[in-house]
Each structure stands twice: as structure tokens, then as C-alpha cells.
Coordinates of C-alpha atoms and ligand atoms in Angstrom, one line a residue:
X212 CA 103.9 90.4 104.7
X213 CA 105.7 87.3 103.9
X214 CA 106.1 87.5 100.2
X215 CA 106.8 90.4 97.9
X216 CA 104.9 90.4 94.6
X217 CA 108.0 92.1 93.0
X218 CA 110.0 88.9 93.7
X219 CA 107.5 86.7 92.0
X220 CA 107.7 84.8 88.7
X221 CA 104.6 86.8 87.5
X222 CA 106.6 90.0 88.0
X223 CA 109.5 88.6 86.0
X224 CA 107.3 87.6 83.2
X225 CA 106.2 91.2 82.8
X226 CA 109.8 92.4 83.0
X227 CA 110.5 90.1 80.1
X228 CA 107.6 91.5 78.1
X229 CA 108.8 95.1 78.9
X230 CA 112.2 94.4 77.5
X231 CA 110.8 93.3 74.1
X232 CA 108.1 95.8 74.0
X233 CA 109.8 98.7 72.2
X234 CA 109.3 96.7 68.9
X235 CA 105.5 96.7 69.3
X236 CA 103.5 99.5 67.6
X237 CA 99.7 100.2 67.9
X238 CA 99.7 100.4 64.1
X239 CA 100.6 96.7 63.9
X240 CA 98.3 95.7 66.8
X241 CA 95.4 97.2 65.0
X242 CA 96.6 96.1 61.6
X243 CA 96.8 92.5 62.6
X244 CA 93.4 92.4 64.3
X245 CA 90.7 94.4 62.6
X246 CA 88.3 93.9 65.5
X247 CA 90.7 95.0 68.3
X248 CA 88.8 98.2 69.0
X249 CA 85.5 96.4 69.7
X250 CA 87.1 93.5 71.5
X251 CA 89.0 95.7 74.0
X252 CA 86.0 97.8 74.8
X253 CA 84.2 97.1 78.0
X254 CA 81.2 98.6 79.8
X255 CA 80.6 99.3 83.4
X256 CA 77.3 100.8 84.5
X257 CA 76.8 103.7 82.0
X258 CA 80.5 104.0 81.1
X259 CA 82.0 102.6 78.0
X260 CA 85.7 102.1 78.2
X261 CA 87.8 101.6 75.1
X262 CA 91.2 100.4 76.2
X263 CA 92.3 99.1 72.8
X264 CA 94.6 102.0 72.2
X265 CA 96.9 100.9 75.1
X266 CA 100.3 99.4 74.5
X267 CA 99.2 95.9 75.5
X268 CA 99.1 92.6 73.7
X269 CA 96.9 89.7 74.9
X270 CA 100.1 88.2 76.4
X271 CA 100.7 91.3 78.4
X272 CA 97.1 91.5 79.6
X273 CA 97.2 87.8 80.7
X274 CA 100.4 88.4 82.5
X275 CA 99.0 91.5 84.2
X276 CA 95.9 89.6 85.4
X277 CA 98.2 86.9 86.7
X278 CA 100.1 89.6 88.6
X279 CA 96.8 90.8 90.0
X280 CA 96.1 87.2 91.2
X281 CA 99.5 87.0 92.7
X282 CA 98.9 90.2 94.6
X283 CA 95.7 88.6 95.9
X284 CA 93.7 91.5 94.4
X285 CA 90.4 89.7 94.7
X286 CA 91.0 88.9 98.4
X287 CA 92.1 92.5 99.0
X288 CA 88.9 93.8 97.4
X289 CA 86.8 91.5 99.6
X290 CA 88.7 92.6 102.7
X291 CA 88.2 96.3 101.9
X292 CA 84.4 95.9 101.2
X293 CA 84.1 93.8 104.4
X294 CA 85.6 96.5 106.6
X295 CA 88.8 94.7 107.6
X296 CA 91.4 97.1 108.9
X297 CA 93.4 97.3 105.7
X298 CA 94.8 100.7 106.6
X299 CA 97.3 99.1 108.9
X300 CA 99.4 102.2 109.8
X301 CA 96.3 103.8 111.2
X302 CA 94.6 100.6 112.2
X303 CA 91.4 101.5 110.4
X304 CA 88.8 100.0 108.0
X305 CA 88.6 101.6 104.6
X306 CA 84.9 101.8 103.9
X307 CA 84.1 104.7 101.5
X308 CA 82.2 102.1 99.5
X309 CA 79.8 101.8 102.5
X310 CA 78.8 105.5 102.0
X311 CA 77.0 104.5 98.9
X312 CA 75.3 101.3 100.0
X313 CA 71.5 101.3 99.7
X314 CA 69.5 101.5 102.8
X315 CA 68.5 97.9 102.5
X316 CA 72.1 96.6 102.5
X317 CA 73.7 95.0 105.6
X318 CA 77.1 95.8 106.9
X319 CA 78.3 95.5 110.5
X320 CA 81.8 96.5 111.1
X321 CA 83.6 96.5 114.5
X322 CA 80.1 95.8 116.0
X323 CA 78.5 98.9 114.4
X324 CA 75.7 98.9 111.9
X325 CA 77.4 101.0 109.3
X326 CA 74.5 101.2 106.8
X327 CA 72.2 102.6 109.5
X328 CA 74.8 105.2 110.5
X329 CA 75.3 106.3 106.9
X330 CA 71.6 106.7 106.2
X331 CA 71.0 108.5 109.5
X332 CA 73.5 111.2 108.4
X333 CA 72.2 111.2 104.9
X334 CA 68.7 111.8 106.3
X335 CA 69.8 114.7 108.4
X336 CA 71.7 116.2 105.4
X337 CA 68.7 115.8 103.2
X338 CA 66.4 117.5 105.7
X339 CA 68.8 120.4 106.2
X340 CA 69.5 120.8 102.5
X341 CA 65.7 120.8 101.8
X342 CA 65.3 123.7 104.3
X343 CA 68.2 125.7 102.8
X344 CA 67.0 125.1 99.2
X345 CA 63.4 126.0 100.0
X346 CA 64.3 129.1 101.9
X347 CA 62.8 127.8 105.2
X348 CA 66.2 128.0 106.8
X349 CA 66.6 131.7 107.6
X350 CA 69.7 133.7 108.3
X351 CA 70.1 135.9 111.4
X352 CA 68.1 138.8 109.9
X353 CA 65.4 136.6 108.6
X354 CA 66.5 136.4 105.0
X355 CA 67.0 133.2 103.0
X356 CA 70.4 131.8 102.2
X357 CA 71.8 132.6 98.7
X358 CA 75.4 131.6 98.9
X359 CA 77.1 128.6 100.5
X360 CA 80.8 129.1 101.3
X361 CA 82.5 125.7 101.8
X362 CA 85.6 126.1 103.9
X363 CA 87.9 123.1 103.7
X364 CA 91.1 121.9 102.1
X365 CA 92.4 118.7 100.5
X366 CA 89.6 116.1 100.5
X367 CA 87.3 118.5 102.3
X368 CA 87.5 120.8 99.3
X369 CA 88.6 119.1 96.1
X370 CA 85.7 116.6 95.9
X371 CA 83.0 119.2 96.7
X372 CA 84.3 121.8 94.3
X373 CA 85.0 119.3 91.5
X374 CA 81.4 117.8 91.8
X375 CA 79.8 121.2 92.1
X376 CA 81.5 122.4 88.9
X377 CA 80.7 119.1 87.2
X378 CA 77.0 119.2 88.0
X379 CA 76.4 122.9 87.1
X380 CA 73.6 121.8 84.9
X381 CA 71.8 120.1 87.8
X382 CA 72.0 122.8 90.5
X383 CA 69.5 125.1 91.9
X384 CA 69.4 128.6 90.5
X385 CA 68.5 130.0 93.9
X386 CA 71.8 129.2 95.6
X387 CA 75.4 129.3 94.5
X388 CA 78.4 127.7 96.2
X389 CA 81.9 129.0 96.6
X390 CA 84.9 127.2 98.0
X391 CA 87.6 128.6 100.2
X392 CA 90.7 126.3 100.8
X393 CA 94.0 128.2 100.8
X394 CA 95.3 129.8 103.9
X395 CA 96.4 132.6 101.6
X396 CA 93.9 135.2 102.9
X397 CA 93.4 136.3 99.3
X398 CA 91.2 133.2 98.8
X399 CA 88.8 134.1 101.6
X400 CA 88.8 137.7 100.5
X401 CA 88.0 136.9 96.8
X402 CA 85.2 134.5 97.8
X403 CA 83.5 136.8 100.3
X404 CA 84.2 140.5 99.5
X405 CA 81.1 140.8 97.3
X406 CA 78.8 138.7 99.5
X407 CA 76.1 139.8 101.9
X408 CA 76.6 138.1 105.3
X409 CA 72.9 138.0 105.9
X410 CA 72.4 135.6 103.0
X411 CA 75.6 133.5 103.4
X412 CA 76.0 130.1 105.0
X413 CA 79.4 128.8 105.8
X414 CA 79.9 125.0 105.7
X415 CA 83.1 124.3 107.6
X416 CA 84.4 120.9 106.5
X417 CA 87.3 119.2 108.2
X418 CA 87.6 115.5 109.1
X419 CA 89.9 116.2 112.0
X420 CA 88.8 119.8 112.7
X421 CA 92.4 120.6 113.5
X422 CA 93.6 121.6 110.0
X423 CA 95.3 125.0 110.3
X424 CA 94.1 126.4 107.0
X425 CA 90.4 125.5 107.6
X426 CA 90.3 126.7 111.2
X427 CA 92.0 129.9 110.4
X428 CA 89.7 130.6 107.4
X429 CA 86.7 129.7 109.5
X430 CA 87.7 132.1 112.3
X431 CA 88.2 134.9 109.8
X432 CA 84.9 134.1 108.2
X433 CA 83.2 134.2 111.6
X434 CA 84.7 137.7 112.3
X435 CA 83.6 138.8 108.8
X436 CA 80.0 137.6 109.5
X437 CA 79.8 139.1 113.0
X438 CA 81.1 142.4 111.8
X439 CA 78.6 142.4 109.0
X440 CA 75.7 141.5 111.2
X441 CA 76.3 143.8 114.1
X442 CA 78.3 141.5 116.4
X443 CA 75.5 139.4 117.8
X444 CA 77.1 136.0 118.6
X445 CA 73.7 134.3 118.1
X446 CA 74.2 134.8 114.4
X447 CA 76.8 132.1 114.2
X448 CA 74.2 129.3 114.7
X449 CA 72.3 130.5 111.7
X450 CA 75.3 131.0 109.4
X451 CA 77.8 128.2 110.3
X452 CA 77.4 124.4 110.1
X453 CA 80.2 121.9 110.4
X454 CA 81.1 118.6 108.8
X455 CA 83.6 116.6 110.8
X456 CA 84.4 113.3 112.6
X457 CA 85.4 115.4 115.7
X458 CA 82.4 116.7 117.6
X459 CA 84.6 117.9 120.5
X460 CA 86.7 120.2 118.3
X461 CA 83.6 121.5 116.5
X462 CA 82.1 122.4 119.9
X463 CA 85.4 124.0 121.0
X464 CA 85.3 126.1 117.8
X465 CA 81.8 127.4 118.8
X466 CA 79.6 125.6 116.3
X467 CA 76.6 123.9 117.9
X468 CA 76.9 120.2 117.4
X469 CA 73.2 120.2 116.4
X470 CA 74.5 121.9 113.3
X471 CA 77.2 119.3 112.7
X472 CA 77.1 116.5 110.2
X473 CA 79.3 113.6 111.1
X474 CA 81.3 110.9 109.3
X475 CA 83.7 108.3 110.4
X476 CA 87.4 107.5 110.7
X477 CA 87.0 104.8 108.0
X478 CA 86.4 107.5 105.4
X479 CA 89.7 108.9 104.0
X480 CA 89.7 112.6 103.2
X481 CA 90.3 112.0 99.5
X482 CA 87.4 109.4 99.4
X483 CA 85.0 111.6 101.4
X484 CA 82.8 113.3 98.8
X485 CA 79.9 110.8 99.2
X486 CA 79.9 111.4 103.0
X487 CA 78.6 114.6 104.7
X488 CA 81.6 116.2 103.1
X489 CA 79.4 116.5 100.0
X490 CA 76.9 118.6 101.9
X491 CA 77.4 121.8 99.8
X492 CA 76.9 119.7 96.7
X493 CA 73.7 118.2 98.1
X494 CA 72.4 121.7 98.8
X495 CA 73.2 122.7 95.3
X496 CA 71.7 119.7 93.5
X497 CA 69.2 118.5 96.0
X498 CA 69.0 115.2 98.0
X499 CA 67.4 113.2 95.2
X500 CA 70.2 114.0 92.7
X501 CA 72.8 113.5 95.4
X502 CA 71.2 110.0 95.8
X503 CA 71.7 109.4 92.1
X504 CA 75.4 110.4 92.5
X505 CA 75.7 107.8 95.3
X506 CA 73.9 105.2 93.1
X507 CA 76.4 105.8 90.4
X508 CA 79.3 105.1 92.7
X509 CA 77.6 102.0 94.0
X510 CA 77.0 100.5 90.5
X511 CA 80.8 100.6 89.9
X512 CA 81.5 99.4 93.5
X513 CA 79.4 96.3 92.8
X514 CA 81.2 95.7 89.5
X515 CA 84.6 96.0 91.2
X516 CA 83.5 93.8 94.1
X517 CA 82.1 91.0 92.0
X518 CA 83.5 90.9 88.4
X519 CA 86.4 88.5 87.7
X520 CA 89.7 90.2 87.0
X521 CA 89.5 89.4 83.3
X522 CA 86.4 91.6 82.9
X523 CA 86.8 93.9 85.9
X524 CA 87.2 97.3 84.3
X525 CA 88.9 99.2 87.2
X526 CA 91.1 96.2 87.9
X527 CA 92.2 96.0 84.2
X528 CA 92.9 99.8 84.0
X529 CA 94.8 99.7 87.3
X530 CA 96.9 96.8 86.1
X531 CA 97.6 98.6 82.8
X532 CA 98.7 101.6 84.8
X533 CA 101.1 99.3 86.7
X534 CA 102.4 98.1 83.3
X535 CA 103.2 101.6 82.3
X536 CA 104.6 102.9 85.6
X537 CA 106.5 100.0 86.9
X538 CA 107.5 98.1 83.8
X539 CA 107.7 100.7 81.0
X540 CA 108.9 103.6 83.2
X541 CA 106.1 106.1 82.6
X542 CA 106.2 108.9 85.1
X543 CA 102.9 110.7 84.6
X544 CA 99.3 110.2 83.5
X545 CA 97.3 112.8 81.7
X546 CA 93.6 113.3 82.4
X547 CA 91.9 115.0 79.5
X548 CA 88.2 115.4 79.9
X549 CA 86.4 116.8 76.9
X550 CA 83.9 118.5 79.1
X551 CA 84.3 122.0 80.6
X552 CA 82.2 120.8 83.5
X553 CA 85.0 118.5 84.5
X554 CA 87.6 121.3 84.6
X555 CA 88.6 120.4 88.2
X556 CA 88.6 116.6 87.6
X557 CA 92.4 116.3 87.1
X558 CA 93.0 118.4 90.3
X559 CA 90.6 116.0 92.2
X560 CA 92.4 113.0 90.8
X561 CA 95.8 114.4 91.8
X562 CA 94.8 114.0 95.5
X563 CA 93.1 110.8 95.0
X564 CA 95.9 109.1 93.2
X565 CA 99.0 110.8 94.4
X566 CA 98.2 111.0 98.1
X567 CA 97.1 107.4 97.9
X568 CA 99.9 105.9 95.9
X569 CA 102.9 108.2 96.5
X570 CA 104.5 105.8 98.8
X571 CA 108.0 104.2 98.9
X572 CA 107.6 101.5 101.6
X573 CA 105.4 98.4 101.4
X574 CA 102.8 97.5 104.0
X575 CA 105.4 95.5 105.8
X576 CA 107.7 98.5 106.1
X577 CA 110.3 97.4 103.5
X578 CA 111.4 99.8 100.9
X579 CA 110.0 99.3 97.4
X580 CA 112.5 98.5 94.6
X581 CA 110.4 99.8 91.8
X582 CA 108.5 102.9 90.8
X583 CA 105.1 103.6 92.4
X584 CA 102.5 106.3 91.8
X585 CA 102.1 108.6 88.8
X586 CA 102.0 112.3 88.5
X587 CA 98.4 113.1 87.4
X588 CA 97.8 116.2 85.5
X589 CA 95.6 117.6 82.8
X590 CA 93.2 120.2 81.5
X591 CA 89.9 119.9 79.7
X592 CA 90.1 119.5 75.9
X593 CA 90.6 121.4 73.6
X594 CA 92.5 123.8 75.7
X595 CA 95.3 121.3 76.3
X596 CA 95.6 120.7 72.5
X597 CA 96.8 124.2 72.1
X598 CA 99.2 124.0 75.0
X599 CA 100.9 120.8 76.0
X600 CA 99.7 118.1 73.5
X601 CA 102.8 118.8 71.4
X602 CA 104.9 117.1 74.0
X603 CA 102.6 114.1 74.1
X604 CA 102.5 113.8 70.3
X605 CA 106.1 114.3 69.4
X606 CA 108.1 114.4 72.7
X607 CA 110.2 111.6 74.1
X608 CA 108.1 110.8 77.1
X609 CA 105.7 107.9 77.7
X610 CA 102.4 109.6 78.9
X611 CA 99.4 107.4 79.1
X612 CA 96.3 109.6 78.7
X613 CA 92.7 109.2 79.6
X614 CA 90.2 110.9 77.3
X615 CA 86.7 111.4 78.8
X616 CA 83.8 112.5 76.7
X617 CA 80.0 112.6 76.5
X618 CA 77.6 112.3 73.5
X619 CA 75.0 114.8 74.9
X620 CA 76.2 118.2 75.8
X621 CA 73.9 119.2 78.9
X622 CA 73.0 122.4 77.1
X623 CA 71.5 123.2 73.7
X624 CA 74.6 124.4 71.7
X625 CA 74.6 121.1 69.9
X626 CA 76.4 121.8 66.7
X627 CA 79.5 123.2 68.4
X628 CA 79.5 120.0 70.5
X629 CA 79.9 117.9 67.3
X630 CA 83.0 119.8 66.4
X631 CA 84.3 119.5 69.9
X632 CA 83.8 115.8 69.9
X633 CA 85.5 115.4 66.5
X634 CA 88.5 116.8 68.2
X635 CA 88.1 114.3 71.0
X636 CA 88.1 111.4 68.6
X637 CA 90.8 112.8 66.3
X638 CA 93.3 113.2 69.1
X639 CA 93.3 109.5 70.3
X640 CA 93.6 108.5 66.7
X641 CA 96.5 110.8 65.9
X642 CA 98.2 109.7 69.2
X643 CA 97.9 106.0 68.4
X644 CA 98.7 105.9 64.7
X645 CA 100.6 109.1 64.0
X646 CA 102.0 109.8 60.6
X647 CA 105.0 108.1 59.0
X648 CA 107.8 109.7 57.0
X649 CA 106.4 108.1 53.8
X650 CA 103.0 109.6 54.5
X651 CA 104.5 113.0 55.1
X652 CA 106.6 112.8 51.9
X653 CA 103.6 111.6 49.9
X654 CA 101.9 114.8 51.0
X655 CA 104.7 116.6 49.2
X656 CA 106.5 118.0 52.3
X657 CA 109.9 119.6 51.9
X658 CA 112.7 116.9 52.6
X659 CA 114.3 119.0 55.3
X660 CA 111.0 119.6 57.1
X661 CA 109.6 116.1 56.6
X662 CA 111.3 114.5 59.7
X663 CA 109.8 117.3 61.9
X664 CA 106.4 116.5 60.7
X665 CA 106.6 112.8 61.4
X666 CA 104.3 111.7 64.2
X667 CA 105.7 108.6 65.7
X668 CA 102.3 107.6 67.1
X669 CA 102.1 104.7 69.6
X670 CA 101.0 107.0 72.4
X671 CA 98.6 105.1 74.6
X672 CA 95.2 106.4 75.5
X673 CA 92.1 105.0 77.1
X674 CA 88.8 106.5 76.0
X675 CA 86.0 106.7 78.5
X676 CA 82.6 107.8 77.3
X677 CA 79.0 108.0 78.5
X678 CA 75.9 109.3 77.0
X679 CA 75.7 112.3 79.3
X680 CA 77.4 113.7 82.3
X681 CA 74.7 113.1 85.0
X682 CA 75.1 112.9 88.8
X683 CA 75.1 109.1 88.4
X684 CA 77.8 109.1 85.7
X685 CA 79.9 111.4 87.8
X686 CA 79.7 108.9 90.7
X687 CA 80.6 106.1 88.3
X688 CA 83.7 108.0 87.1
X689 CA 84.9 108.8 90.6
X690 CA 84.4 105.2 91.8
X691 CA 86.2 103.9 88.6
X692 CA 89.3 106.0 89.5
X693 CA 89.1 105.1 93.2
X694 CA 89.3 101.4 92.3
X695 CA 92.0 101.9 89.7
X696 CA 94.0 103.5 92.5
X697 CA 93.3 100.6 94.9
X698 CA 94.3 98.1 92.2
X699 CA 97.7 99.8 91.7
X700 CA 98.3 100.1 95.5
X701 CA 97.5 96.4 95.9
X702 CA 100.0 95.2 93.3
X703 CA 102.7 97.5 94.8
X704 CA 101.7 96.2 98.3
X705 CA 101.7 99.8 99.7
X706 CA 99.1 101.4 102.0
X707 CA 97.0 103.6 99.7
X708 CA 95.0 104.9 102.7
X709 CA 97.5 106.8 104.8
X710 CA 99.3 110.1 104.1
X711 CA 102.2 110.4 106.6
X712 CA 104.2 112.4 104.0
X713 CA 102.2 115.5 104.5
X714 CA 102.8 115.7 108.3
X715 CA 106.4 117.1 108.4
X716 CA 105.7 120.2 106.5
X717 CA 102.7 121.0 108.8
X718 CA 104.9 120.6 111.9
X719 CA 107.6 122.8 110.4
X720 CA 105.1 125.5 109.4
X721 CA 103.9 125.7 113.0
X722 CA 107.5 126.0 114.2
X723 CA 108.4 128.7 111.7
X724 CA 105.2 130.8 112.2
X725 CA 106.5 132.6 115.4
X726 CA 109.8 133.4 113.8
X727 CA 108.0 135.3 111.0
X728 CA 105.9 137.4 113.4
X729 CA 107.4 137.7 116.9
X730 CA 109.2 141.0 117.4
X731 CA 112.9 140.5 117.6
X732 CA 112.7 136.7 117.4
X733 CA 115.9 135.0 116.4
X734 CA 115.9 133.5 112.9
X735 CA 119.1 131.6 113.2
X736 CA 118.5 128.0 114.2
X737 CA 117.4 126.5 110.9
X738 CA 119.4 125.6 107.8
X739 CA 121.2 128.5 106.1
X740 CA 118.7 128.7 103.2
X741 CA 115.7 128.8 105.5
X742 CA 117.4 131.3 107.9
X743 CA 118.0 133.8 105.1
X744 CA 114.5 133.4 103.7
X745 CA 113.0 134.0 107.1
X746 CA 115.3 137.1 107.4
X747 CA 114.2 138.3 104.0
X748 CA 110.5 138.0 105.0
X749 CA 111.0 139.8 108.3
X750 CA 112.8 142.6 106.6
X751 CA 110.2 142.9 103.9
X752 CA 107.4 143.1 106.5
X753 CA 109.4 145.5 108.6
X754 CA 109.9 143.2 111.6
Ligands
G6P1097 O1 89.5 117.2 106.5 P1 90.7 117.7 107.2 O2 91.0 116.9 108.4 O3 90.7 119.1 107.4 O4 91.9 117.3 106.3 C1 92.2 118.0 105.0 C2 93.3 117.3 104.3 O5 94.5 117.6 105.0 C3 95.5 116.7 105.1 O6 96.7 117.3 105.2 C4 95.5 115.4 104.3 O7 96.7 115.2 103.6 C5 94.4 115.3 103.4 O8 94.2 113.9 103.1 C6 93.1 115.9 104.0 O9 92.0 115.7 103.1

């Protein structure tokens, strides 16, 4: 890449704004413009996004949009949607947006009709999930399936489990799903010990089908199944299906490729929920509601693809994140859904955002000279209020926070929901405007205690609301964050679609495994810390 965005005049303008910015307070921004709240609220599909409580002036927003133009954000969006190989380190297209294209759309990439491929797999998934849901699909002993155990990790786990939890109100009562990811055998034990193998279906999900955790769990699960069903190998075909891009490895494992649902190398693991990776979710909610989820994604995709940067919601939010991270020095970003259904959403976004943008070299291989990525974290409200909000309210750190809430509760305990949502609204207000010393003293507080009760305010938040958490709205929310992440990566000129940083630990784990287990193996050729920890483990395990 010839030119670095961080060397541009547009970048310097923002640095200049950042230097002056400590003097700006949200109290003044709202005081000087009574209509700020309405003006800085945008809609995208069914989502309403109020970004007025962010630490931005119109000058900063204009400068951020100019930075987006400088980074050729619009061209990069077009390149992604068209299937150009923007994942340069793996020489791949990045086409998760194609997974949610309607059947009538046209997209040919590298000579392949992508839409036809996507809908062929969706059709097979739909037929299979219908059979499992209706009970037509029988286990080895002739009983219907009651429990799906999804075995996968990273993108092959976090999306499905997050969406399954989020869409509890839409799932079949006949079937439950469980999710096994960790190679800690406790995970598999806890999820299977009370199950009947005769009514259990394992969905083994792995893009590569080489992931140690998933294959190890799947092997254990197969032994558990065979032991429970009398050892007949034929049982595997009725109780194991695979989701992967790697048919050969699936066959090697012993799963019939007739029972495999494929996807493609242009789907990154952390973007894969709308592919066959979402099979367990489709079984839970049915193919029609899964189609609504995809439709929700697509509505936000279309907005991101076509809207000018000034009114492009994911682009604006991504640029505002760049403002915080790179120019104002924020280190983290809180995700605070006021919905128990979204209790795994922050965990999901951790992989999406941190695996995508935790990079320190640009696309051209040069080291970045600024901060990239954010530590994403959070818990559903109001639990967080009674735990870590103190640090956001009165601590010294800059923590932009996203508040996500819904008007309708998805159940009929409505009055409690009103109280819940009043907390949701109160928090962003308290964070923005705080409470001054004068106000504290006017309330008659003791002089000594008064400074401790001051709330400085000026803590930025974005409020994202929708009428109800539906499958479509969930798709919209996920696509919103995918495109926010893309926007940030584009400005930083990094590759948001590879993940080389996770490789070294995997290699080292494979090297260390024999030292932990082989009788008499020497544990002396690593660093002194690792050597003594290996020794400790061997001694503790009597080896
Ligand atoms: O789906 P798999 O090939 O099993 O990969 C599962 C996960 O493992 C890797 O280590 C990657 O960092 C993730 O991006 C991926 O989602």
C-alpha cells in the first residue's frame, strides 16, 4: 500500500481535535443544542441508534468522515461485497454478506455462482432441520431426537450459542441445544452426563475440521454414544452430522459426507453464524425464522453497502470508535445489553472484534504507529450496575459503552420490564451528565463526603434500541457490529480477516502434550518457567 492513512492531513486534523477535546463536556454539547438527541439519532432497518451521547462535535464527525474517505472506506466496502480477495494474507474473498443474499440476487466470484451455492446448502439444512424438528429423523433405536449437542469452538461455537440463547422465545419446545467447546473434559461431561444417547444428535462444527478441541471432543462424544448404544458403529450415521469446509477430513473422522453441510473458505469463522455453522440454531428455531435472521443481516448489509458515509450507521459508529481508541486513547469498549437473552452477546463480540482488529501490522506489512482494536467486555444490565459500573461512572478510564435494549419483553412479565428499562435509560443519562459538586452540596451532603459523591459525567454511550428482539433484529445487530469492525480495520489499514496470532499457542500445545504424558519424558528443553510448570504437573499426576 503506497500511502498510510496515519500520515495524512485528515489524521492530523483529528489529532488536533483530540488535543483540545478535554475541555468539551456532554453537558455543554446538549446545553448548547436542545435538539442534539434527535439530530444524532439514526435508524437502520428496525434499529434506532442514538449516538448523541458520544464525545463528538460536528467538527469531529466531519473530520472522521473525511478520514473514512481518505481510507477509501467506500471503495473497500464495494471490494468486500464484490468478492475481491481483500483477505490478502490468505488470498481469499471475504463474503459473509453473500450468506444472506436473497435467492434472486446475482453474485459470481472466482467463476462460481455464490448465491446458488449458498441456497443449495440452505435448502439441505432446511430439509434436515425439518426432519429433526418433526421427529421424522430417528436415532439408532428408532426414537426421535430431543437434544442437539453442538461441538465446536471459536466461531464454530460462539455464534450458535449466542443466537440460541438470544432466540429462546422462538425455539421449539421439543428440542434443546447444548454447546460443547472447551477441551477441558469437564465441558463435555457437564453437557452429556444427563443425556440419553438414543435421543441425542451431535453437530460437529469446524471450518477446518482440524481443530484439536473439536476433534477431541467429537471422538469422546462418539465413544460415549457407542458405549450407550451397545457399540454398533452404524449408530454414528444417525447421531453425528458435520459442518465444515473440509469434506476429506470429515470423511476421515468417520462421518458420512451425506451428513455434512458445507461452507466456503470465504467465510471467516467469526462471521460464520449465517452459514451452515448456524445449523443447530436453525433446528431450534426452524428454517423460516432462520431465514428471518438472514433477512435482518441483509437489511443492514444493504444499508452499509449503499448509504453515504454521513448517514451510514455502521460506518459512523466505527469511525467514532476509531476516534476513541486511536485519538483519545480508550482501551476498551463495554457492551451492555439490557436483555437477559443477549447474555452471550459480549462474548460473541469479543471474538468478532478482537480477533478481527487485534493486529499490529498494516496490510502492507509495516508496523502500525497507533493503537488498534479494543478490549470488548460486558454483562447484561442490570447485573453490571451492581458490579463494575462504579468504575465507568467514577473511575479514571475512558470506556465507551453500548447500551442495547428493547421495548417489548418477549414474555408477559411486562411491569417488571418497565422498571428494567427505566434503569437502562437512567444509566446513559447519569453517565453523560453526572452530578456536579454544586448539585451534591445543594442536596445537603456533608462537605467531606461531597467530592466523593460528585459524578464527573461525560462518559460516552451509544444507545441501540428496537421494538423487540426478533430473529431479524438479532441479524441486524450482528451485521451492525460486523460492519463497525470492518470500518475500524479499514481506517487502520489492517487485515480484519486473518488470525495468525492464535497459531503459535496451538503449535506449542502440540509440542508440550507428550511431555505431560509420556512416561519418563524429559521436561528440560523449554524456558525455566515452563520446565518447572511441566515438572509440577507431572509430579501432581504421578508421572
Ligand atoms: O471452525 P474451526 O476450523 O474449528 O476453527 C475454530 C476457531 O479456531 C481458530 O483458532 C480461530 O482462531 C477461530 O477463528 C476459529 O473460529
